[in-house]
């Protein structure tokens, strides 16, 4: 995770095709720990990416427009940026990673 003046960036591991949309938990990936985001949508025509953005926006109390998939749009491992107060977002991220 990195904090910027306008928000935070962090790694995400996506589980498409899950029973329900859920944000929370840690996955130890090749680039370090990542936040797990499970979505019901399948990885077809961007549906899972849209669901990831919606789930993260809800989890962080942000608008969908404030959540951006920076890299990894075609895979399960993504780098995501959320705009907003860095201190508040970092604290919420720490809660979700446990």
PDB file of N, CA and C in Angstrom:
ATOM      1  N   UNK A   1       0.833  -1.166   0.000  1.00  0.00           N
ATOM      2  CA  UNK A   1       0.000   0.000   0.000  1.00  0.00           C
ATOM      3  C   UNK A   1       0.882   1.234   0.000  1.00  0.00           C
ATOM      4  N   UNK A   2       0.465   2.217  -0.753  1.00  0.00           N
ATOM      5  CA  UNK A   2       1.151   3.497  -0.724  1.00  0.00           C
ATOM      6  C   UNK A   2       0.116   4.600  -0.542  1.00  0.00           C
ATOM      7  N   UNK A   3       0.461   5.555   0.298  1.00  0.00           N
ATOM      8  CA  UNK A   3      -0.424   6.698   0.520  1.00  0.00           C
ATOM      9  C   UNK A   3       0.040   7.839  -0.361  1.00  0.00           C
ATOM     10  N   UNK A   4      -0.897   8.516  -0.959  1.00  0.00           N
ATOM     11  CA  UNK A   4      -0.603   9.690  -1.763  1.00  0.00           C
ATOM     12  C   UNK A   4      -1.398  10.845  -1.181  1.00  0.00           C
ATOM     13  N   UNK A   5      -1.127  12.029  -1.669  1.00  0.00           N
ATOM     14  CA  UNK A   5      -1.823  13.189  -1.127  1.00  0.00           C
ATOM     15  C   UNK A   5      -3.321  13.145  -1.428  1.00  0.00           C
ATOM     16  N   UNK A   6      -3.702  12.372  -2.427  1.00  0.00           N
ATOM     17  CA  UNK A   6      -5.113  12.321  -2.806  1.00  0.00           C
ATOM     18  C   UNK A   6      -5.754  10.954  -2.586  1.00  0.00           C
ATOM     19  N   UNK A   7      -5.102  10.038  -1.863  1.00  0.00           N
ATOM     20  CA  UNK A   7      -5.697   8.731  -1.617  1.00  0.00           C
ATOM     21  C   UNK A   7      -4.654   7.669  -1.339  1.00  0.00           C
ATOM     22  N   UNK A   8      -5.019   6.413  -1.634  1.00  0.00           N
ATOM     23  CA  UNK A   8      -4.114   5.287  -1.414  1.00  0.00           C
ATOM     24  C   UNK A   8      -4.121   4.357  -2.629  1.00  0.00           C
ATOM     25  N   UNK A   9      -3.025   3.619  -2.770  1.00  0.00           N
ATOM     26  CA  UNK A   9      -2.898   2.563  -3.788  1.00  0.00           C
ATOM     27  C   UNK A   9      -2.549   1.285  -3.064  1.00  0.00           C
ATOM     28  N   UNK A  10      -3.142   0.174  -3.506  1.00  0.00           N
ATOM     29  CA  UNK A  10      -2.864  -1.103  -2.865  1.00  0.00           C
ATOM     30  C   UNK A  10      -3.159  -2.243  -3.829  1.00  0.00           C
ATOM     31  N   UNK A  11      -2.590  -3.399  -3.500  1.00  0.00           N
ATOM     32  CA  UNK A  11      -2.776  -4.596  -4.310  1.00  0.00           C
ATOM     33  C   UNK A  11      -4.084  -5.282  -3.934  1.00  0.00           C
ATOM     34  N   UNK A  12      -4.713  -5.888  -4.943  1.00  0.00           N
ATOM     35  CA  UNK A  12      -5.984  -6.591  -4.761  1.00  0.00           C
ATOM     36  C   UNK A  12      -5.881  -7.948  -5.453  1.00  0.00           C
ATOM     37  N   UNK A  13      -6.454  -8.963  -4.833  1.00  0.00           N
ATOM     38  CA  UNK A  13      -6.592 -10.285  -5.447  1.00  0.00           C
ATOM     39  C   UNK A  13      -8.084 -10.531  -5.625  1.00  0.00           C
ATOM     40  N   UNK A  14      -8.521 -10.753  -6.850  1.00  0.00           N
ATOM     41  CA  UNK A  14      -9.944 -10.896  -7.159  1.00  0.00           C
ATOM     42  C   UNK A  14     -10.329 -12.371  -7.261  1.00  0.00           C
ATOM     43  N   UNK A  15     -11.481 -12.686  -6.687  1.00  0.00           N
ATOM     44  CA  UNK A  15     -12.091 -14.020  -6.807  1.00  0.00           C
ATOM     45  C   UNK A  15     -13.419 -13.860  -7.543  1.00  0.00           C
ATOM     46  N   UNK A  16     -13.415 -13.964  -8.877  1.00  0.00           N
ATOM     47  CA  UNK A  16     -14.669 -13.840  -9.626  1.00  0.00           C
ATOM     48  C   UNK A  16     -15.520 -15.095  -9.461  1.00  0.00           C
ATOM     49  N   UNK A  17     -16.813 -14.959  -9.664  1.00  0.00           N
ATOM     50  CA  UNK A  17     -17.715 -16.099  -9.588  1.00  0.00           C
ATOM     51  C   UNK A  17     -17.978 -16.568  -8.173  1.00  0.00           C
ATOM     52  N   UNK A  18     -17.816 -15.707  -7.188  1.00  0.00           N
ATOM     53  CA  UNK A  18     -18.040 -16.069  -5.788  1.00  0.00           C
ATOM     54  C   UNK A  18     -19.542 -16.107  -5.493  1.00  0.00           C
ATOM     55  N   UNK A  19     -19.905 -16.652  -4.352  1.00  0.00           N
ATOM     56  CA  UNK A  19     -21.322 -16.706  -3.947  1.00  0.00           C
ATOM     57  C   UNK A  19     -21.897 -15.331  -3.658  1.00  0.00           C
ATOM     58  N   UNK A  20     -21.056 -14.441  -3.134  1.00  0.00           N
ATOM     59  CA  UNK A  20     -21.510 -13.085  -2.812  1.00  0.00           C
ATOM     60  C   UNK A  20     -20.343 -12.119  -2.953  1.00  0.00           C
ATOM     61  N   UNK A  21     -20.672 -10.852  -3.107  1.00  0.00           N
ATOM     62  CA  UNK A  21     -19.643  -9.824  -3.152  1.00  0.00           C
ATOM     63  C   UNK A  21     -19.147  -9.590  -1.734  1.00  0.00           C
ATOM     64  N   UNK A  22     -17.825  -9.612  -1.561  1.00  0.00           N
ATOM     65  CA  UNK A  22     -17.246  -9.471  -0.227  1.00  0.00           C
ATOM     66  C   UNK A  22     -15.827  -8.912  -0.341  1.00  0.00           C
ATOM     67  N   UNK A  23     -15.495  -7.996   0.550  1.00  0.00           N
ATOM     68  CA  UNK A  23     -14.164  -7.402   0.583  1.00  0.00           C
ATOM     69  C   UNK A  23     -13.576  -7.663   1.956  1.00  0.00           C
ATOM     70  N   UNK A  24     -12.407  -8.306   1.979  1.00  0.00           N
ATOM     71  CA  UNK A  24     -11.743  -8.538   3.255  1.00  0.00           C
ATOM     72  C   UNK A  24     -10.857  -9.760   3.225  1.00  0.00           C
ATOM     73  N   UNK A  25      -9.792  -9.687   4.004  1.00  0.00           N
ATOM     74  CA  UNK A  25      -8.837 -10.785   4.076  1.00  0.00           C
ATOM     75  C   UNK A  25      -7.569 -10.450   3.313  1.00  0.00           C
ATOM     76  N   UNK A  26      -6.574 -11.266   3.548  1.00  0.00           N
ATOM     77  CA  UNK A  26      -5.270 -11.055   2.927  1.00  0.00           C
ATOM     78  C   UNK A  26      -4.876 -12.267   2.113  1.00  0.00           C
ATOM     79  N   UNK A  27      -4.329 -12.019   0.947  1.00  0.00           N
ATOM     80  CA  UNK A  27      -3.766 -13.061   0.104  1.00  0.00           C
ATOM     81  C   UNK A  27      -2.296 -12.743  -0.070  1.00  0.00           C
ATOM     82  N   UNK A  28      -1.436 -13.693   0.245  1.00  0.00           N
ATOM     83  CA  UNK A  28       0.012 -13.498   0.109  1.00  0.00           C
ATOM     84  C   UNK A  28       0.428 -13.829  -1.317  1.00  0.00           C
ATOM     85  N   UNK A  29       0.545 -12.814  -2.116  1.00  0.00           N
ATOM     86  CA  UNK A  29       0.887 -12.996  -3.516  1.00  0.00           C
ATOM     87  C   UNK A  29       2.356 -12.771  -3.783  1.00  0.00           C
ATOM     88  N   UNK A  30       2.741 -12.872  -5.043  1.00  0.00           N
ATOM     89  CA  UNK A  30       4.148 -12.713  -5.422  1.00  0.00           C
ATOM     90  C   UNK A  30       4.678 -11.305  -5.175  1.00  0.00           C
ATOM     91  N   UNK A  31       3.798 -10.313  -5.094  1.00  0.00           N
ATOM     92  CA  UNK A  31       4.220  -8.927  -4.852  1.00  0.00           C
ATOM     93  C   UNK A  31       3.929  -8.482  -3.427  1.00  0.00           C
ATOM     94  N   UNK A  32       3.638  -9.429  -2.554  1.00  0.00           N
ATOM     95  CA  UNK A  32       3.329  -9.092  -1.171  1.00  0.00           C
ATOM     96  C   UNK A  32       1.851  -9.257  -0.884  1.00  0.00           C
ATOM     97  N   UNK A  33       1.427  -8.840   0.304  1.00  0.00           N
ATOM     98  CA  UNK A  33       0.026  -9.023   0.692  1.00  0.00           C
ATOM     99  C   UNK A  33      -0.931  -8.186  -0.156  1.00  0.00           C
ATOM    100  N   UNK A  34      -2.083  -8.798  -0.461  1.00  0.00           N
ATOM    101  CA  UNK A  34      -3.100  -8.119  -1.260  1.00  0.00           C
ATOM    102  C   UNK A  34      -4.454  -8.284  -0.579  1.00  0.00           C
ATOM    103  N   UNK A  35      -5.308  -7.294  -0.733  1.00  0.00           N
ATOM    104  CA  UNK A  35      -6.671  -7.340  -0.217  1.00  0.00           C
ATOM    105  C   UNK A  35      -7.499  -8.259  -1.107  1.00  0.00           C
ATOM    106  N   UNK A  36      -8.253  -9.166  -0.506  1.00  0.00           N
ATOM    107  CA  UNK A  36      -9.088 -10.099  -1.264  1.00  0.00           C
ATOM    108  C   UNK A  36     -10.442  -9.453  -1.537  1.00  0.00           C
ATOM    109  N   UNK A  37     -10.850  -9.492  -2.815  1.00  0.00           N
ATOM    110  CA  UNK A  37     -12.151  -8.982  -3.226  1.00  0.00           C
ATOM    111  C   UNK A  37     -12.869 -10.091  -3.987  1.00  0.00           C
ATOM    112  N   UNK A  38     -13.926 -10.624  -3.386  1.00  0.00           N
ATOM    113  CA  UNK A  38     -14.734 -11.654  -4.028  1.00  0.00           C
ATOM    114  C   UNK A  38     -15.948 -10.991  -4.663  1.00  0.00           C
ATOM    115  N   UNK A  39     -16.233 -11.338  -5.912  1.00  0.00           N
ATOM    116  CA  UNK A  39     -17.395 -10.766  -6.612  1.00  0.00           C
ATOM    117  C   UNK A  39     -18.173 -11.892  -7.294  1.00  0.00           C
ATOM    118  N   UNK A  40     -19.483 -11.705  -7.369  1.00  0.00           N
ATOM    119  CA  UNK A  40     -20.332 -12.704  -8.032  1.00  0.00           C
ATOM    120  C   UNK A  40     -20.125 -12.713  -9.537  1.00  0.00           C
ATOM    121  N   UNK A  41     -19.810 -11.579 -10.104  1.00  0.00           N
ATOM    122  CA  UNK A  41     -19.662 -11.453 -11.554  1.00  0.00           C
ATOM    123  C   UNK A  41     -18.522 -12.337 -12.059  1.00  0.00           C
ATOM    124  N   UNK A  42     -18.704 -12.847 -13.233  1.00  0.00           N
ATOM    125  CA  UNK A  42     -17.663 -13.630 -13.903  1.00  0.00           C
ATOM    126  C   UNK A  42     -16.738 -12.682 -14.670  1.00  0.00           C
ATOM    127  N   UNK A  43     -15.565 -13.159 -14.977  1.00  0.00           N
ATOM    128  CA  UNK A  43     -14.571 -12.357 -15.696  1.00  0.00           C
ATOM    129  C   UNK A  43     -14.873 -12.374 -17.198  1.00  0.00           C
ATOM    130  N   UNK A  44     -16.002 -11.784 -17.564  1.00  0.00           N
ATOM    131  CA  UNK A  44     -16.430 -11.740 -18.960  1.00  0.00           C
ATOM    132  C   UNK A  44     -16.777 -10.301 -19.313  1.00  0.00           C
ATOM    133  N   UNK A  45     -16.138  -9.780 -20.357  1.00  0.00           N
ATOM    134  CA  UNK A  45     -16.421  -8.449 -20.887  1.00  0.00           C
ATOM    135  C   UNK A  45     -16.392  -7.358 -19.822  1.00  0.00           C
ATOM    136  N   UNK A  46     -15.460  -7.453 -18.872  1.00  0.00           N
ATOM    137  CA  UNK A  46     -15.277  -6.405 -17.879  1.00  0.00           C
ATOM    138  C   UNK A  46     -16.263  -6.419 -16.724  1.00  0.00           C
ATOM    139  N   UNK A  47     -17.130  -7.423 -16.663  1.00  0.00           N
ATOM    140  CA  UNK A  47     -18.142  -7.473 -15.597  1.00  0.00           C
ATOM    141  C   UNK A  47     -17.497  -7.596 -14.223  1.00  0.00           C
ATOM    142  N   UNK A  48     -16.474  -8.427 -14.103  1.00  0.00           N
ATOM    143  CA  UNK A  48     -15.811  -8.593 -12.806  1.00  0.00           C
ATOM    144  C   UNK A  48     -15.103  -7.306 -12.391  1.00  0.00           C
ATOM    145  N   UNK A  49     -14.477  -6.617 -13.320  1.00  0.00           N
ATOM    146  CA  UNK A  49     -13.798  -5.357 -12.984  1.00  0.00           C
ATOM    147  C   UNK A  49     -14.800  -4.316 -12.490  1.00  0.00           C
ATOM    148  N   UNK A  50     -15.945  -4.225 -13.142  1.00  0.00           N
ATOM    149  CA  UNK A  50     -16.976  -3.283 -12.700  1.00  0.00           C
ATOM    150  C   UNK A  50     -17.463  -3.650 -11.300  1.00  0.00           C
ATOM    151  N   UNK A  51     -17.607  -4.948 -11.035  1.00  0.00           N
ATOM    152  CA  UNK A  51     -18.047  -5.400  -9.717  1.00  0.00           C
ATOM    153  C   UNK A  51     -16.985  -5.122  -8.655  1.00  0.00           C
ATOM    154  N   UNK A  52     -15.717  -5.256  -9.016  1.00  0.00           N
ATOM    155  CA  UNK A  52     -14.620  -4.957  -8.087  1.00  0.00           C
ATOM    156  C   UNK A  52     -14.653  -3.481  -7.710  1.00  0.00           C
ATOM    157  N   UNK A  53     -14.815  -2.612  -8.681  1.00  0.00           N
ATOM    158  CA  UNK A  53     -14.875  -1.176  -8.409  1.00  0.00           C
ATOM    159  C   UNK A  53     -16.056  -0.867  -7.491  1.00  0.00           C
ATOM    160  N   UNK A  54     -17.222  -1.452  -7.764  1.00  0.00           N
ATOM    161  CA  UNK A  54     -18.404  -1.207  -6.940  1.00  0.00           C
ATOM    162  C   UNK A  54     -18.206  -1.725  -5.517  1.00  0.00           C
ATOM    163  N   UNK A  55     -17.629  -2.918  -5.378  1.00  0.00           N
ATOM    164  CA  UNK A  55     -17.419  -3.504  -4.049  1.00  0.00           C
ATOM    165  C   UNK A  55     -16.423  -2.688  -3.244  1.00  0.00           C
ATOM    166  N   UNK A  56     -15.338  -2.250  -3.882  1.00  0.00           N
ATOM    167  CA  UNK A  56     -14.352  -1.435  -3.169  1.00  0.00           C
ATOM    168  C   UNK A  56     -14.914  -0.072  -2.792  1.00  0.00           C
ATOM    169  N   UNK A  57     -15.702   0.528  -3.669  1.00  0.00           N
ATOM    170  CA  UNK A  57     -16.318   1.817  -3.355  1.00  0.00           C
ATOM    171  C   UNK A  57     -17.211   1.681  -2.124  1.00  0.00           C
ATOM    172  N   UNK A  58     -17.998   0.619  -2.066  1.00  0.00           N
ATOM    173  CA  UNK A  58     -18.875   0.398  -0.911  1.00  0.00           C
ATOM    174  C   UNK A  58     -18.059   0.153   0.350  1.00  0.00           C
ATOM    175  N   UNK A  59     -17.007  -0.659   0.242  1.00  0.00           N
ATOM    176  CA  UNK A  59     -16.192  -1.002   1.411  1.00  0.00           C
ATOM    177  C   UNK A  59     -15.452   0.213   1.982  1.00  0.00           C
ATOM    178  N   UNK A  60     -15.066   1.138   1.117  1.00  0.00           N
ATOM    179  CA  UNK A  60     -14.308   2.305   1.562  1.00  0.00           C
ATOM    180  C   UNK A  60     -15.178   3.551   1.744  1.00  0.00           C
ATOM    181  N   UNK A  61     -16.469   3.431   1.469  1.00  0.00           N
ATOM    182  CA  UNK A  61     -17.348   4.592   1.593  1.00  0.00           C
ATOM    183  C   UNK A  61     -17.009   5.675   0.594  1.00  0.00           C
ATOM    184  N   UNK A  62     -16.636   5.260  -0.596  1.00  0.00           N
ATOM    185  CA  UNK A  62     -16.232   6.198  -1.649  1.00  0.00           C
ATOM    186  C   UNK A  62     -17.200   6.100  -2.822  1.00  0.00           C
ATOM    187  N   UNK A  63     -17.093   7.051  -3.725  1.00  0.00           N
ATOM    188  CA  UNK A  63     -17.871   6.983  -4.960  1.00  0.00           C
ATOM    189  C   UNK A  63     -17.157   6.041  -5.931  1.00  0.00           C
ATOM    190  N   UNK A  64     -17.903   5.433  -6.803  1.00  0.00           N
ATOM    191  CA  UNK A  64     -17.290   4.536  -7.802  1.00  0.00           C
ATOM    192  C   UNK A  64     -16.254   5.274  -8.635  1.00  0.00           C
ATOM    193  N   UNK A  65     -16.494   6.530  -8.910  1.00  0.00           N
ATOM    194  CA  UNK A  65     -15.559   7.329  -9.694  1.00  0.00           C
ATOM    195  C   UNK A  65     -14.242   7.582  -8.985  1.00  0.00           C
ATOM    196  N   UNK A  66     -14.205   7.355  -7.676  1.00  0.00           N
ATOM    197  CA  UNK A  66     -12.977   7.540  -6.903  1.00  0.00           C
ATOM    198  C   UNK A  66     -12.136   6.269  -6.827  1.00  0.00           C
ATOM    199  N   UNK A  67     -12.627   5.183  -7.406  1.00  0.00           N
ATOM    200  CA  UNK A  67     -11.905   3.911  -7.393  1.00  0.00           C
ATOM    201  C   UNK A  67     -11.445   3.622  -8.816  1.00  0.00           C
ATOM    202  N   UNK A  68     -10.152   3.333  -8.958  1.00  0.00           N
ATOM    203  CA  UNK A  68      -9.584   3.084 -10.287  1.00  0.00           C
ATOM    204  C   UNK A  68      -8.701   1.850 -10.257  1.00  0.00           C
ATOM    205  N   UNK A  69      -8.871   0.987 -11.251  1.00  0.00           N
ATOM    206  CA  UNK A  69      -7.954  -0.139 -11.436  1.00  0.00           C
ATOM    207  C   UNK A  69      -6.778   0.408 -12.240  1.00  0.00           C
ATOM    208  N   UNK A  70      -5.620   0.511 -11.581  1.00  0.00           N
ATOM    209  CA  UNK A  70      -4.447   1.125 -12.201  1.00  0.00           C
ATOM    210  C   UNK A  70      -3.762   0.132 -13.139  1.00  0.00           C
ATOM    211  N   UNK A  71      -3.534  -1.079 -12.653  1.00  0.00           N
ATOM    212  CA  UNK A  71      -2.934  -2.127 -13.490  1.00  0.00           C
ATOM    213  C   UNK A  71      -3.626  -3.450 -13.191  1.00  0.00           C
ATOM    214  N   UNK A  72      -3.531  -4.359 -14.137  1.00  0.00           N
ATOM    215  CA  UNK A  72      -4.064  -5.700 -13.929  1.00  0.00           C
ATOM    216  C   UNK A  72      -5.508  -5.885 -14.336  1.00  0.00           C
ATOM    217  N   UNK A  73      -6.010  -5.077 -15.238  1.00  0.00           N
ATOM    218  CA  UNK A  73      -7.411  -5.164 -15.637  1.00  0.00           C
ATOM    219  C   UNK A  73      -7.762  -6.519 -16.252  1.00  0.00           C
ATOM    220  N   UNK A  74      -6.781  -7.243 -16.744  1.00  0.00           N
ATOM    221  CA  UNK A  74      -7.061  -8.525 -17.398  1.00  0.00           C
ATOM    222  C   UNK A  74      -6.680  -9.735 -16.541  1.00  0.00           C
ATOM    223  N   UNK A  75      -6.342  -9.515 -15.275  1.00  0.00           N
ATOM    224  CA  UNK A  75      -5.950 -10.632 -14.422  1.00  0.00           C
ATOM    225  C   UNK A  75      -6.598 -10.542 -13.055  1.00  0.00           C
ATOM    226  N   UNK A  76      -6.294 -11.518 -12.211  1.00  0.00           N
ATOM    227  CA  UNK A  76      -6.833 -11.544 -10.850  1.00  0.00           C
ATOM    228  C   UNK A  76      -6.075 -10.621  -9.908  1.00  0.00           C
ATOM    229  N   UNK A  77      -4.814 -10.363 -10.214  1.00  0.00           N
ATOM    230  CA  UNK A  77      -3.996  -9.484  -9.376  1.00  0.00           C
ATOM    231  C   UNK A  77      -4.008  -8.084  -9.966  1.00  0.00           C
ATOM    232  N   UNK A  78      -4.433  -7.117  -9.151  1.00  0.00           N
ATOM    233  CA  UNK A  78      -4.594  -5.753  -9.632  1.00  0.00           C
ATOM    234  C   UNK A  78      -3.952  -4.766  -8.664  1.00  0.00           C
ATOM    235  N   UNK A  79      -3.619  -3.607  -9.175  1.00  0.00           N
ATOM    236  CA  UNK A  79      -3.223  -2.475  -8.349  1.00  0.00           C
ATOM    237  C   UNK A  79      -4.369  -1.480  -8.465  1.00  0.00           C
ATOM    238  N   UNK A  80      -4.895  -1.070  -7.307  1.00  0.00           N
ATOM    239  CA  UNK A  80      -6.080  -0.215  -7.264  1.00  0.00           C
ATOM    240  C   UNK A  80      -5.739   1.089  -6.552  1.00  0.00           C
ATOM    241  N   UNK A  81      -6.323   2.177  -7.023  1.00  0.00           N
ATOM    242  CA  UNK A  81      -6.189   3.481  -6.360  1.00  0.00           C
ATOM    243  C   UNK A  81      -7.571   3.926  -5.911  1.00  0.00           C
ATOM    244  N   UNK A  82      -7.635   4.421  -4.675  1.00  0.00           N
ATOM    245  CA  UNK A  82      -8.874   4.994  -4.149  1.00  0.00           C
ATOM    246  C   UNK A  82      -8.559   6.424  -3.732  1.00  0.00           C
ATOM    247  N   UNK A  83      -9.289   7.379  -4.289  1.00  0.00           N
ATOM    248  CA  UNK A  83      -9.095   8.787  -3.960  1.00  0.00           C
ATOM    249  C   UNK A  83      -9.900   9.154  -2.720  1.00  0.00           C
ATOM    250  N   UNK A  84      -9.317  10.012  -1.912  1.00  0.00           N
ATOM    251  CA  UNK A  84      -9.964  10.469  -0.687  1.00  0.00           C
ATOM    252  C   UNK A  84      -8.923  10.787   0.360  1.00  0.00           C
ATOM    253  N   UNK A  85      -9.365  10.906   1.602  1.00  0.00           N
ATOM    254  CA  UNK A  85      -8.469  11.211   2.721  1.00  0.00           C
ATOM    255  C   UNK A  85      -7.545  10.018   2.980  1.00  0.00           C
ATOM    256  N   UNK A  86      -6.229  10.174   2.786  1.00  0.00           N
ATOM    257  CA  UNK A  86      -5.306   9.050   2.936  1.00  0.00           C
ATOM    258  C   UNK A  86      -5.335   8.409   4.327  1.00  0.00           C
ATOM    259  N   UNK A  87      -5.468   9.205   5.368  1.00  0.00           N
ATOM    260  CA  UNK A  87      -5.477   8.648   6.729  1.00  0.00           C
ATOM    261  C   UNK A  87      -6.700   7.764   6.940  1.00  0.00           C
ATOM    262  N   UNK A  88      -7.855   8.226   6.519  1.00  0.00           N
ATOM    263  CA  UNK A  88      -9.095   7.449   6.678  1.00  0.00           C
ATOM    264  C   UNK A  88      -9.060   6.185   5.834  1.00  0.00           C
ATOM    265  N   UNK A  89      -8.608   6.313   4.585  1.00  0.00           N
ATOM    266  CA  UNK A  89      -8.553   5.164   3.689  1.00  0.00           C
ATOM    267  C   UNK A  89      -7.533   4.132   4.165  1.00  0.00           C
ATOM    268  N   UNK A  90      -6.377   4.581   4.662  1.00  0.00           N
ATOM    269  CA  UNK A  90      -5.359   3.665   5.176  1.00  0.00           C
ATOM    270  C   UNK A  90      -5.875   2.900   6.388  1.00  0.00           C
ATOM    271  N   UNK A  91      -6.588   3.584   7.256  1.00  0.00           N
ATOM    272  CA  UNK A  91      -7.161   2.913   8.437  1.00  0.00           C
ATOM    273  C   UNK A  91      -8.190   1.883   8.022  1.00  0.00           C
ATOM    274  N   UNK A  92      -9.030   2.219   7.052  1.00  0.00           N
ATOM    275  CA  UNK A  92     -10.042   1.264   6.588  1.00  0.00           C
ATOM    276  C   UNK A  92      -9.380   0.073   5.891  1.00  0.00           C
ATOM    277  N   UNK A  93      -8.333   0.310   5.126  1.00  0.00           N
ATOM    278  CA  UNK A  93      -7.611  -0.771   4.483  1.00  0.00           C
ATOM    279  C   UNK A  93      -7.029  -1.726   5.518  1.00  0.00           C
ATOM    280  N   UNK A  94      -6.453  -1.182   6.575  1.00  0.00           N
ATOM    281  CA  UNK A  94      -5.889  -2.021   7.639  1.00  0.00           C
ATOM    282  C   UNK A  94      -6.975  -2.892   8.260  1.00  0.00           C
ATOM    283  N   UNK A  95      -8.173  -2.352   8.446  1.00  0.00           N
ATOM    284  CA  UNK A  95      -9.295  -3.140   8.992  1.00  0.00           C
ATOM    285  C   UNK A  95      -9.652  -4.277   8.054  1.00  0.00           C
ATOM    286  N   UNK A  96      -9.719  -3.989   6.763  1.00  0.00           N
ATOM    287  CA  UNK A  96     -10.136  -4.985   5.775  1.00  0.00           C
ATOM    288  C   UNK A  96      -9.100  -6.083   5.570  1.00  0.00           C
ATOM    289  N   UNK A  97      -7.848  -5.771   5.769  1.00  0.00           N
ATOM    290  CA  UNK A  97      -6.781  -6.762   5.558  1.00  0.00           C
ATOM    291  C   UNK A  97      -6.714  -7.809   6.669  1.00  0.00           C
ATOM    292  N   UNK A  98      -7.400  -7.577   7.783  1.00  0.00           N
ATOM    293  CA  UNK A  98      -7.336  -8.557   8.889  1.00  0.00           C
ATOM    294  C   UNK A  98      -8.380  -9.626   8.733  1.00  0.00           C
TER     295      UNK A  98
END
